Short mmCIF file of C-alpha atoms in Angstrom, two decimals:
data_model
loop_
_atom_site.label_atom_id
_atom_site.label_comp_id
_atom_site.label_asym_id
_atom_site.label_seq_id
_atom_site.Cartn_x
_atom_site.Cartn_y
_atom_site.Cartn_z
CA UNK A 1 148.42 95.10 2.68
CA UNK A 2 146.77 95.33 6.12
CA UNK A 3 144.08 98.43 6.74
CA UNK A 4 146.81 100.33 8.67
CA UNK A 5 144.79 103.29 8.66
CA UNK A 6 142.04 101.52 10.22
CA UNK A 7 143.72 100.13 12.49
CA UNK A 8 145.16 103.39 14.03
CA UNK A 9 141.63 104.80 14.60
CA UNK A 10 140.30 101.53 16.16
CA UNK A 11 143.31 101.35 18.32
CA UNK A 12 143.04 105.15 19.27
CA UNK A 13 139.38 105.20 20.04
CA UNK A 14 140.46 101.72 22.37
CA UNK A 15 143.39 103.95 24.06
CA UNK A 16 140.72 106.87 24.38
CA UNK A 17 137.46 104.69 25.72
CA UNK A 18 140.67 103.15 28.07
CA UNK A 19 141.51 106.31 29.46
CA UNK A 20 137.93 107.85 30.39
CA UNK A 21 137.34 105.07 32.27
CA UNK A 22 140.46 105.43 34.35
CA UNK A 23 139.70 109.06 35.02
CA UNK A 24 136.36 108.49 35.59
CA UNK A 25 137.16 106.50 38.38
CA UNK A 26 140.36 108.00 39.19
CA UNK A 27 138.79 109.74 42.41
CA UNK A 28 137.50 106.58 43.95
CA UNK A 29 139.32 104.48 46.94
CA UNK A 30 138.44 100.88 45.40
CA UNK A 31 139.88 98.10 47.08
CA UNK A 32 143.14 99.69 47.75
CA UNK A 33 142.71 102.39 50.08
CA UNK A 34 143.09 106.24 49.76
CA UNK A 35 143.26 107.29 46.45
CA UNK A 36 146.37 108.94 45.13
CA UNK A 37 144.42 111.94 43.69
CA UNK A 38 143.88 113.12 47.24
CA UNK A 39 147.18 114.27 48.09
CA UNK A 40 148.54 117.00 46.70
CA UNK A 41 151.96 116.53 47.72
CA UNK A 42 152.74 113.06 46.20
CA UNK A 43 150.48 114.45 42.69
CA UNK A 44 154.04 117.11 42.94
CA UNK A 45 156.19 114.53 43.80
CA UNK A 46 154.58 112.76 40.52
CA UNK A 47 155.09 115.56 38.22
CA UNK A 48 159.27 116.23 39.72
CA UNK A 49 159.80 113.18 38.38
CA UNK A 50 157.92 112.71 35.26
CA UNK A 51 158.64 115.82 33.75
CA UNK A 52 162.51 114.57 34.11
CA UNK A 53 161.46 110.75 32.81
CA UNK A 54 159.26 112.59 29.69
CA UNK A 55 163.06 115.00 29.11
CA UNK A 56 165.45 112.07 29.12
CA UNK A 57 162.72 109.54 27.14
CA UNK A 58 163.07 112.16 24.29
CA UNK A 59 166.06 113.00 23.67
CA UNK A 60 166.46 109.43 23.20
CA UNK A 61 163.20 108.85 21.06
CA UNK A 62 164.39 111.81 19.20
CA UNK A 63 167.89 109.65 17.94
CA UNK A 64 166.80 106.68 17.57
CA UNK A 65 165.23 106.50 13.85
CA UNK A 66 167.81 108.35 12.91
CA UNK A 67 170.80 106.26 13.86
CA UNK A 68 171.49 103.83 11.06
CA UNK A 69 169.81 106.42 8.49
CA UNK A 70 173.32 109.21 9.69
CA UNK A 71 176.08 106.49 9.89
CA UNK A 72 174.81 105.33 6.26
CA UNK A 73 174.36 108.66 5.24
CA UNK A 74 178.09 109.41 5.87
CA UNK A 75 178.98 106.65 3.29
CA UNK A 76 179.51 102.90 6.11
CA UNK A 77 178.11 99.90 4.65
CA UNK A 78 175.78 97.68 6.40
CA UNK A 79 178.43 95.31 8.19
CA UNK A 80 180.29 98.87 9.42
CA UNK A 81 177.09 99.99 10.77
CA UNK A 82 176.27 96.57 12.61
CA UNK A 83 179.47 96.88 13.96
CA UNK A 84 178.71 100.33 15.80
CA UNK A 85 175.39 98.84 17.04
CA UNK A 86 177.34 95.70 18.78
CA UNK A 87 179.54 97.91 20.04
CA UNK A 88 177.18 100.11 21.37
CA UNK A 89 174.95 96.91 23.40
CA UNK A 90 178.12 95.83 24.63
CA UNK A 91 179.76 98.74 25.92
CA UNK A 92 175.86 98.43 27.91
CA UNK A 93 176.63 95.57 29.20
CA UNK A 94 180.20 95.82 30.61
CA UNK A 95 180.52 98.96 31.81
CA UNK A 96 176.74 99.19 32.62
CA UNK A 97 177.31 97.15 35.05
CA UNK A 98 180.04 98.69 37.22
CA UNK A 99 178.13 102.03 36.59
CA UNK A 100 175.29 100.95 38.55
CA UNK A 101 177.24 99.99 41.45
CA UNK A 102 178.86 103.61 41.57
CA UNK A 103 174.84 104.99 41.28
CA UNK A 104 174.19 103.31 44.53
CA UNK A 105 177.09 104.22 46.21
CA UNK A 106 177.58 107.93 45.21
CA UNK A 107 174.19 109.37 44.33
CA UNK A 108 171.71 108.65 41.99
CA UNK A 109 171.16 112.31 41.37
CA UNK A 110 174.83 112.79 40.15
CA UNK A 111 174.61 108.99 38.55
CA UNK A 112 171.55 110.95 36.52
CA UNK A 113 173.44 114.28 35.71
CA UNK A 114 176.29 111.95 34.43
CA UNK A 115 173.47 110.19 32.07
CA UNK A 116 172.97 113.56 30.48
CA UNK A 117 176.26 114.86 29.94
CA UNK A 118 177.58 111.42 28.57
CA UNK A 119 173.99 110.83 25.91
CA UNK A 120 175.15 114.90 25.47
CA UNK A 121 178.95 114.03 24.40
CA UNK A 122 177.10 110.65 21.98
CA UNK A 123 174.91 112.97 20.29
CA UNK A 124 177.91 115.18 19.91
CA UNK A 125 179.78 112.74 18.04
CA UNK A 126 177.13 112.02 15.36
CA UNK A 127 178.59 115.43 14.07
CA UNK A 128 181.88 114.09 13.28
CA UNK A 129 182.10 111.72 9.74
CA UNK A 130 184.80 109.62 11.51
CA UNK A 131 184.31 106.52 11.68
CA UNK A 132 186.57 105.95 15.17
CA UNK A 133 184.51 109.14 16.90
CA UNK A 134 181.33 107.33 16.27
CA UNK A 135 182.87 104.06 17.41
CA UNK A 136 183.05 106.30 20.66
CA UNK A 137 180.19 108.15 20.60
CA UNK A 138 178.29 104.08 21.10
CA UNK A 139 180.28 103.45 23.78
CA UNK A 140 179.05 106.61 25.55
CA UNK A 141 175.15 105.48 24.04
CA UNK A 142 175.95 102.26 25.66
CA UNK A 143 177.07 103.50 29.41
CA UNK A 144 173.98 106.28 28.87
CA UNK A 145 171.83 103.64 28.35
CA UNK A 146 172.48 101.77 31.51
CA UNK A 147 171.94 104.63 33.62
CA UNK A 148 168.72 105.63 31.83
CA UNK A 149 166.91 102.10 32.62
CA UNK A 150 168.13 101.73 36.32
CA UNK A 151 169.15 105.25 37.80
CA UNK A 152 166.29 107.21 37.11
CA UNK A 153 163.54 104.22 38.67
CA UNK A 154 166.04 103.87 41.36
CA UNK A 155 165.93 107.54 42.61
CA UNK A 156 161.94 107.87 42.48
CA UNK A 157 161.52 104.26 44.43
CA UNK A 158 163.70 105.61 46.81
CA UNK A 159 162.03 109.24 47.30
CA UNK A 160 158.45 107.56 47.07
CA UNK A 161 159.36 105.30 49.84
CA UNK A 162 160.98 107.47 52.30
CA UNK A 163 158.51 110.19 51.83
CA UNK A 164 155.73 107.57 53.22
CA UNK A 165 153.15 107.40 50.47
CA UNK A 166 150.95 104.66 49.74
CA UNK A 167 152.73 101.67 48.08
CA UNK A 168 150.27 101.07 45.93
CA UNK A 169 150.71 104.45 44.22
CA UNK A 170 154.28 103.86 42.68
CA UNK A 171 152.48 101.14 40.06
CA UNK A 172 150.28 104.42 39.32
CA UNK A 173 153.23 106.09 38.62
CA UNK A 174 154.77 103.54 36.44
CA UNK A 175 151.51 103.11 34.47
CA UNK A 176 151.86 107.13 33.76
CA UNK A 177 155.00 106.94 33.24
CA UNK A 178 154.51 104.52 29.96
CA UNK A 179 151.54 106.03 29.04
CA UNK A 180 153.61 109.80 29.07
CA UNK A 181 156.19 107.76 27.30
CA UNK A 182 154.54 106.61 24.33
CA UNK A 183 152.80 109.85 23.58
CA UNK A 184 156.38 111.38 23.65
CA UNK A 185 157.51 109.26 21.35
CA UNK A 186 155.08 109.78 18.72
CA UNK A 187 155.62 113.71 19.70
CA UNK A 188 159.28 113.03 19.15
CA UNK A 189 159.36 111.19 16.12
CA UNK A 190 157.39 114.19 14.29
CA UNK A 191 159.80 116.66 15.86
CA UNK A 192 162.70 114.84 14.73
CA UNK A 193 161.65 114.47 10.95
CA UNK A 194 160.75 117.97 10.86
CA UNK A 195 164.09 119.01 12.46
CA UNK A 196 166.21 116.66 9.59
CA UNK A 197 164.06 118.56 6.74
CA UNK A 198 165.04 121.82 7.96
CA UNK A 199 168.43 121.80 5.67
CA UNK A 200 170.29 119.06 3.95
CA UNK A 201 173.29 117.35 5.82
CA UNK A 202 176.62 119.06 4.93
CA UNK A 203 180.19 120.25 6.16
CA UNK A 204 180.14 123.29 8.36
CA UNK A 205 181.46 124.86 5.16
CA UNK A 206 178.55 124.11 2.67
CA UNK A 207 179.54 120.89 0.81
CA UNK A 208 177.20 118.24 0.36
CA UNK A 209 179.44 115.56 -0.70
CA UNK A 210 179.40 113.51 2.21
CA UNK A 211 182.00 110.54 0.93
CA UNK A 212 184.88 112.88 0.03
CA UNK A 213 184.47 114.67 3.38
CA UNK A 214 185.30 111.88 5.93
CA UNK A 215 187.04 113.56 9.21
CA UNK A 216 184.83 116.77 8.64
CA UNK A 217 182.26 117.92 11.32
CA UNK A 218 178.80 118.02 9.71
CA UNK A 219 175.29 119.66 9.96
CA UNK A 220 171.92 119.25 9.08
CA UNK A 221 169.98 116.69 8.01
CA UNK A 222 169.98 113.78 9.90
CA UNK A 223 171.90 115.38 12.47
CA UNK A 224 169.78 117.78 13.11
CA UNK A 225 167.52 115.65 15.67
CA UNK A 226 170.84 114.97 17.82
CA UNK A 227 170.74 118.49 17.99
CA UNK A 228 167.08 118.60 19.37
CA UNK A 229 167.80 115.57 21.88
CA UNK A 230 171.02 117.41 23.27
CA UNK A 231 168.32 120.85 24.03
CA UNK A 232 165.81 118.60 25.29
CA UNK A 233 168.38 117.15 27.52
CA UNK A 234 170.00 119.82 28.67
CA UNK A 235 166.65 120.82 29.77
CA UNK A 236 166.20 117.90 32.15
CA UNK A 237 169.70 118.03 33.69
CA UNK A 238 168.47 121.46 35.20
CA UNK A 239 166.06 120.32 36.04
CA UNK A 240 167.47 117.43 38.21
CA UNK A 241 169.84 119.79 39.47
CA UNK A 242 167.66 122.24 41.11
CA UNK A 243 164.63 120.25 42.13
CA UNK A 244 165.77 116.76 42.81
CA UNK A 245 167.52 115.79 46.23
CA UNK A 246 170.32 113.48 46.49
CA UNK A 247 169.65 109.46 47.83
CA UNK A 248 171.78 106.81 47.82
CA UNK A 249 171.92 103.04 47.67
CA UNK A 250 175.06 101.85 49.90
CA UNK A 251 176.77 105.60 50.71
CA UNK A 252 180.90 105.50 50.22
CA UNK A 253 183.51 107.58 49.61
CA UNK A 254 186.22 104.70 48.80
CA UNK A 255 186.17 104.79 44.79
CA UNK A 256 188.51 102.27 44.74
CA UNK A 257 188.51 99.24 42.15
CA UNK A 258 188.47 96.87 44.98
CA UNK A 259 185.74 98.32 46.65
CA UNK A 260 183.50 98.57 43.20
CA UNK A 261 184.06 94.57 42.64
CA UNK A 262 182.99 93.77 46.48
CA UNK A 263 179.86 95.86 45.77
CA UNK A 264 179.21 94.04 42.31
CA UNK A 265 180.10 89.80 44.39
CA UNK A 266 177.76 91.84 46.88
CA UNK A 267 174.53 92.31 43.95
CA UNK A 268 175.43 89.11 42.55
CA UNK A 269 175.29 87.08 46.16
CA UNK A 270 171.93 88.39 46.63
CA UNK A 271 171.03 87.77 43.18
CA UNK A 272 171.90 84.08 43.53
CA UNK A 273 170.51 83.51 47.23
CA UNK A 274 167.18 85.17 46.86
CA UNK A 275 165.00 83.01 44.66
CA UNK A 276 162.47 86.13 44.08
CA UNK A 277 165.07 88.53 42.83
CA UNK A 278 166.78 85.81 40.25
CA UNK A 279 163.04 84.84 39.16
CA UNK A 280 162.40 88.85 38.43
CA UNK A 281 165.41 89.23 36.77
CA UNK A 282 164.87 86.42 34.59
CA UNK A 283 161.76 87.51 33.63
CA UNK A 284 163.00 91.11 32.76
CA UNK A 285 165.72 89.70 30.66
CA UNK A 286 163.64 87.25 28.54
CA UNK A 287 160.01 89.62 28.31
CA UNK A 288 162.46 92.65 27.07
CA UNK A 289 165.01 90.24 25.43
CA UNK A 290 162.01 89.20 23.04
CA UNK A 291 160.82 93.01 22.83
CA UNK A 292 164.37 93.94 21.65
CA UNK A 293 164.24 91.06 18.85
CA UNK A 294 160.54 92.23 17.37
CA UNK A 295 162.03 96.26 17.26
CA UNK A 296 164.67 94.36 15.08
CA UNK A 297 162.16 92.10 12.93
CA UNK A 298 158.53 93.84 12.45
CA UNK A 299 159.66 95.83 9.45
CA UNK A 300 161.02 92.67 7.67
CA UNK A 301 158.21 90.77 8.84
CA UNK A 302 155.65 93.40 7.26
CA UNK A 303 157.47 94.43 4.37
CA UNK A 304 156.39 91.90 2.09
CA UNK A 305 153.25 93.11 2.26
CA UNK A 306 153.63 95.85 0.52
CA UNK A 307 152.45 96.29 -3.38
CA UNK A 308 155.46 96.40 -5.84
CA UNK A 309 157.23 99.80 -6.25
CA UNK A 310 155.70 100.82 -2.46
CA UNK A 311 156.90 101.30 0.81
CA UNK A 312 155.34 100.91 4.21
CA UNK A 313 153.22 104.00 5.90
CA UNK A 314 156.45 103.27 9.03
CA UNK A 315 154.98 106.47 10.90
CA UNK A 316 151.65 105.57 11.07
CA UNK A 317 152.75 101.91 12.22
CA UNK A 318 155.29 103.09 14.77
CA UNK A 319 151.71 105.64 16.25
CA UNK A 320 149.96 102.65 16.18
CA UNK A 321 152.15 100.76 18.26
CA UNK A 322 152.60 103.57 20.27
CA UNK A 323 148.79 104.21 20.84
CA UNK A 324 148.89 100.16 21.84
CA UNK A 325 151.35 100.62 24.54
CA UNK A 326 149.14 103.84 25.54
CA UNK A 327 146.28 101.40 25.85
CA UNK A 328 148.34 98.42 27.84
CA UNK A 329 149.20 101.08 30.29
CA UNK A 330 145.42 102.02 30.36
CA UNK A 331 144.01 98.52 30.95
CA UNK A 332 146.74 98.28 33.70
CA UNK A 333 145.50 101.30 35.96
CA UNK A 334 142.37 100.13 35.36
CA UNK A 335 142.97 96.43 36.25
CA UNK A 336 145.86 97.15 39.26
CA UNK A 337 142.69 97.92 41.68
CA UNK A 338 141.39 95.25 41.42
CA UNK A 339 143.60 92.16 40.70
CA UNK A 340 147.07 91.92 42.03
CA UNK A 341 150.15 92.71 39.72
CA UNK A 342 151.70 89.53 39.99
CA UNK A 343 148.66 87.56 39.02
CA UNK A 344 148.18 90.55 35.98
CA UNK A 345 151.88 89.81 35.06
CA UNK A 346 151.30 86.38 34.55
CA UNK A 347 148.56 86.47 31.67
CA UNK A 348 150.17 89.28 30.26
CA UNK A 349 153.46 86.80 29.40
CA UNK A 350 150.82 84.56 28.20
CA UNK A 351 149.28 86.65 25.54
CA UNK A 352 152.51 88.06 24.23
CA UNK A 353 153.65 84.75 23.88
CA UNK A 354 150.36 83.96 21.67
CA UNK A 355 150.62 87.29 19.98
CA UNK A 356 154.47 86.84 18.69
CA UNK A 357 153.49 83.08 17.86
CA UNK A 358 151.19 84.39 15.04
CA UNK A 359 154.21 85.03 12.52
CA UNK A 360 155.29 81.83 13.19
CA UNK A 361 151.46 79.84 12.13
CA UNK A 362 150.80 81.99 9.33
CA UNK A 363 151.50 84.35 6.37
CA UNK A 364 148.28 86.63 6.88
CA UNK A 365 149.66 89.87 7.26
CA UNK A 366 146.63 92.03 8.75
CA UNK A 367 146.81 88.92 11.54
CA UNK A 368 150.14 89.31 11.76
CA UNK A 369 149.71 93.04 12.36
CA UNK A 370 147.13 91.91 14.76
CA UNK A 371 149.29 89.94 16.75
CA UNK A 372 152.13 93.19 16.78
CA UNK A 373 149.28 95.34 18.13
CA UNK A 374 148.28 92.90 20.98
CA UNK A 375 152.22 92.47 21.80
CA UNK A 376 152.71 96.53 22.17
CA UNK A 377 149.43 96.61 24.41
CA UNK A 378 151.01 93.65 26.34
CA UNK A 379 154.61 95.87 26.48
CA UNK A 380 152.14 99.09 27.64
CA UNK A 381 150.98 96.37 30.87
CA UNK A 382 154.82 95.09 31.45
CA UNK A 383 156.66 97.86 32.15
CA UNK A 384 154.19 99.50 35.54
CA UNK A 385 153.91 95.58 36.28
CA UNK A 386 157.59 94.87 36.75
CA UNK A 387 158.89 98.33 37.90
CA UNK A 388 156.24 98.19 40.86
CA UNK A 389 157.93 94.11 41.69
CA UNK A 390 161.35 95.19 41.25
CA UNK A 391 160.64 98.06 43.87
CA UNK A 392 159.03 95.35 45.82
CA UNK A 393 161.84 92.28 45.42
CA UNK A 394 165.31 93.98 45.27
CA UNK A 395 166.74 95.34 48.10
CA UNK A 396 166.71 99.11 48.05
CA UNK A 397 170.56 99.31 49.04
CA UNK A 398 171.43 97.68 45.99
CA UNK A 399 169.08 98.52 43.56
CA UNK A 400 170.94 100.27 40.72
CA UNK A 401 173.66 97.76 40.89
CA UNK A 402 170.96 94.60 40.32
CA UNK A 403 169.05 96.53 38.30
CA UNK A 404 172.19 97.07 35.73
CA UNK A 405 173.36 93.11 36.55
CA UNK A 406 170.33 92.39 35.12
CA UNK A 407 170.99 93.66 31.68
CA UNK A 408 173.82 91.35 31.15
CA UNK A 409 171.95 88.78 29.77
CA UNK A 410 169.54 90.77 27.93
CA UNK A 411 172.12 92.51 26.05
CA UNK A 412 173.25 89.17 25.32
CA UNK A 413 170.22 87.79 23.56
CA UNK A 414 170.50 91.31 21.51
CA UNK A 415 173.94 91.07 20.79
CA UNK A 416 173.38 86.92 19.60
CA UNK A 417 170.05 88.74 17.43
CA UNK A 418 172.24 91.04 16.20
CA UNK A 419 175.40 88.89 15.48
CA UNK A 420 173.21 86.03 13.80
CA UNK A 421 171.50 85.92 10.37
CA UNK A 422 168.38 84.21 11.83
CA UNK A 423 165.13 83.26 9.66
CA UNK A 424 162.38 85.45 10.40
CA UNK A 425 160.25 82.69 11.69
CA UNK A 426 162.99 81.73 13.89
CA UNK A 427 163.25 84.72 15.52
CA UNK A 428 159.41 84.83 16.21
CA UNK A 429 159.41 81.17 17.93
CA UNK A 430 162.49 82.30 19.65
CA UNK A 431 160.58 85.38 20.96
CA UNK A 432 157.55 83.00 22.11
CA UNK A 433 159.99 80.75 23.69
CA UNK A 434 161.49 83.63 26.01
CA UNK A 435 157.87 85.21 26.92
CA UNK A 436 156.17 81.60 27.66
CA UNK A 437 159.89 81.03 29.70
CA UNK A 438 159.25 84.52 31.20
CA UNK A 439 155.41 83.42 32.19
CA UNK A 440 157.02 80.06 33.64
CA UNK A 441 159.05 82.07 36.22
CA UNK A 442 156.12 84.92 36.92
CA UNK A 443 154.40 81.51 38.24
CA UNK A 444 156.99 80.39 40.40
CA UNK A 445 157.87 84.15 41.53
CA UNK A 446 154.09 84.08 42.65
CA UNK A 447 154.49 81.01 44.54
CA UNK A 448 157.63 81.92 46.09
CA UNK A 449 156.21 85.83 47.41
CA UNK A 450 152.78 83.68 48.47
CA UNK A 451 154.94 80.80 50.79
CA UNK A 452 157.01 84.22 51.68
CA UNK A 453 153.98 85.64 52.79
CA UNK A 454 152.14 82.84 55.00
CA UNK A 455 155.45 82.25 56.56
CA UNK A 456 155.59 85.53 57.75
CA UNK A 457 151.83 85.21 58.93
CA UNK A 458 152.96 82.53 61.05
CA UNK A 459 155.50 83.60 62.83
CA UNK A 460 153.31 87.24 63.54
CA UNK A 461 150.85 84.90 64.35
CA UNK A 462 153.61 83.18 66.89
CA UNK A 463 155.07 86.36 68.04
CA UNK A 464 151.65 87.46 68.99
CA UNK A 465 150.91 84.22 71.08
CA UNK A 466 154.13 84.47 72.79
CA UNK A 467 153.68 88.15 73.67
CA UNK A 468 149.91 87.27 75.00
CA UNK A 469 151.33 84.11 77.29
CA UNK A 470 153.92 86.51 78.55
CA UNK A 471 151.77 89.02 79.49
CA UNK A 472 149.61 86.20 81.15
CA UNK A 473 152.31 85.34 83.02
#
């Protein structure tokens, strides 16, 4: 069995060496101009909107190992259960879509109050033994989900932007952002199994027999960390609501089918016609498309190492990763003032691809723990990467809208992981595939914004000789 223990305190004192030298240098300029430290009123503007990201990022940290452990709790067998989680992808996927259309056009500030009351009504439904109200309570988790991973970026690009503060400090933001994240996940995995110990699941009327009480609303137990999300929640829609202004995408008060489809042909059209935005779409689908797969295959992939009779120390893997994403977003903050972030981006899809390939080559299991830890730092650099290009590349009238268009065919590669019995090494080389794919396109994305950029040289440079013989004249 791989030195697990070890490996948390090497990757901790790596996150912690990381982070000093970010703050040790967070007061300088560098090569990027003023430093964001100096202004007061974008280091608020920081904090509005993290404290909301850290709220929504756990209440759904606080669900998620707890999922599959309720629904088999309440007596569903494994193909029941796989069943829920299609469902739940797909319902992502298709009404996702049209969901980030209505964000742009209505408000992302309501589009985020409606993420909270419909994650509120899912986690309500874990309550219920019913197999049909669960079935409903993932097509709510599905829609939620949409919203969380487009509305909420979409509504602090557009306040960063039209407040006027540096461009470069939005990757800064993203970079805490993950960092935040990660430590509230740990946080929230803690809270959640301390919250499910508190007292056993049962009826509302004491019984403990779970199988001969389908239909009946339950406590307790493994629902007990719904519970803690819905709080935690709660907690962030006030918060929206009484510090958060409204912004919009494309502003309309014609709700009409017709009108939602035009707006949809509208993110698709530019999708299609703008090189840059189908390249960073790609890439998003196949870098998280291949994150998705290893959440699904780590724990089968380390299992086997495990002595007879024993069971993996899952907590103190999960904090590792964790800590390793901690430390990707580190190196990034660190790296960002120096290097651009689409040269960054492009090594970073190399060395994921290297570091999923290792369960492919070979059956050592401390490399192939190795390999995991060097793909979760990579994830920790991905995610402040390509939210500071997406805020660059797709146009801000139509953000939420691309940003939910491209989900479709990530949820696709997780619905075909989920729908097909693959071979562990299979899934590993598939996972490769998609990141060295994802590394192909970050090459030709840089060679399309570099052409975009000398042509626009050129005709300043035009512009400026025209306006000189004109003044001449």
């Amino acid at each position: 069995m791989p030195p697990f223990m070890l490996l948390f305190f090497i990757s901790a004192a790596t996150t912690a060496y990381l982070v000093y030298k970010n703050w040790s240098s967070n007061g300088s300029a560098g090569s990027n101009g003023a430093s964001s430290s100096d202004s007061k009123e974008f280091k608020k503007f920081q904090r509005t909107y993290l404290f909301v990201y850290f709220c929504v990022m756990a209440g759904d940290w606080l669900q998620g190992p707890y999922v599959y452990a309720l629904y088999s709790s309440y007596g569903f067998d494994q193909h029941d259960i796989a069943v829920l989680f299609v469902a739940g992808f797909g319902s992502s996927m298709i009404f996702g879509t049209f969901i980030g259309s209505l964000a742009d056009r209505f408000g992302r500030k309501k589009s985020c109050l409606v993420y909270i009351a419909t994650y509120v009504a899912s986690c309500m439904t874990k309550h219920v033994n019913s197999y049909n109200v669960l079935m409903l309570g993932r097509l709510l988790g599905g829609v939620a989900t949409s919203l969380l991973f487009s509305v909420f970026d979409s509504w602090m690009i557009n306040e960063h932007n039209s407040r006027s503060f540096e461009g470069q400090w939005l990757s800064e933001t993203f970079a805490t952002a993950i960092f935040g994240n990660s430590c509230v996940a740990i946080a929230a995995g803690l809270v959640a199994n301390f919250a499910s110990e508190l007292a056993p699941l049962q009826t509302l009327g004491g019984e403990s027999t779970i199988e001969s009480n389908s239909g009946s609303v339950m406590k307790g137990g493994f629902c007990a960390p719904f519970d803690v999300a819905v709080l935690v929640l709660l907690v962030g829609g006030a918060y929206i609501q009484s510090n958060w202004g409204e912004n919009y995408g494309q502003a309309s008060s014609n709700a009409s089918a017709g009108e939602t489809v035009k707006v949809l042909k509208q993110g698709f059209n530019s999708i299609i016609t703008d090189p840059a935005i189908l390249l960073c779409g790609a890439i998003s689908s196949l870098f998280e498309g291949s994150m998705y797969t290893f959440v699904f295959m780590w724990t089968p992939a380390l299992q086997p190492s495990a002595a007879e009779g024993e069971t993996l120390p899952f907590g103190l893997i999960f904090a590792t990763f964790m800590v390793c994403c901690m430390a990707g977003s580190s190196l990034f903050t660190i790296i960002v003032k120096t290097v651009p972030i689409e040269e960054i981006s492009k090594y970073t899809f190399i060395v994921a691809g290297f570091s999923l390939l290792v369960p492919v080559v070979t059956s050592s299991y401390s490399l192939i723990m190795l390999g995991f830890l060097v793909f979760e730092g990579c994830v920790g650099m991905y995610f402040p990467a390509m939210g500071t290009l997406k805020s660059k590349i797709v146009p801000e009238s139509q953000r939420s809208t691309i940003y939910n268009i491209f989900r479709i065919p990530l949820n696709v590669i997780v619905l075909a992981v989920l729908l097909t019995k693959m071979e562990m090494s299979t899934a590993f080389f598939c996972c490769t595939a998609m990141l060295f794919g994802a590394a192909y396109c970050q090459f030709k994305l840089v060679d399309i914004l570099g052409n975009q950029k000398e042509s626009n040289k050129s005709e300043n440079k035009v512009e400026d000789e025209e306006s000189l013989l004109h003044d001449n004249v």
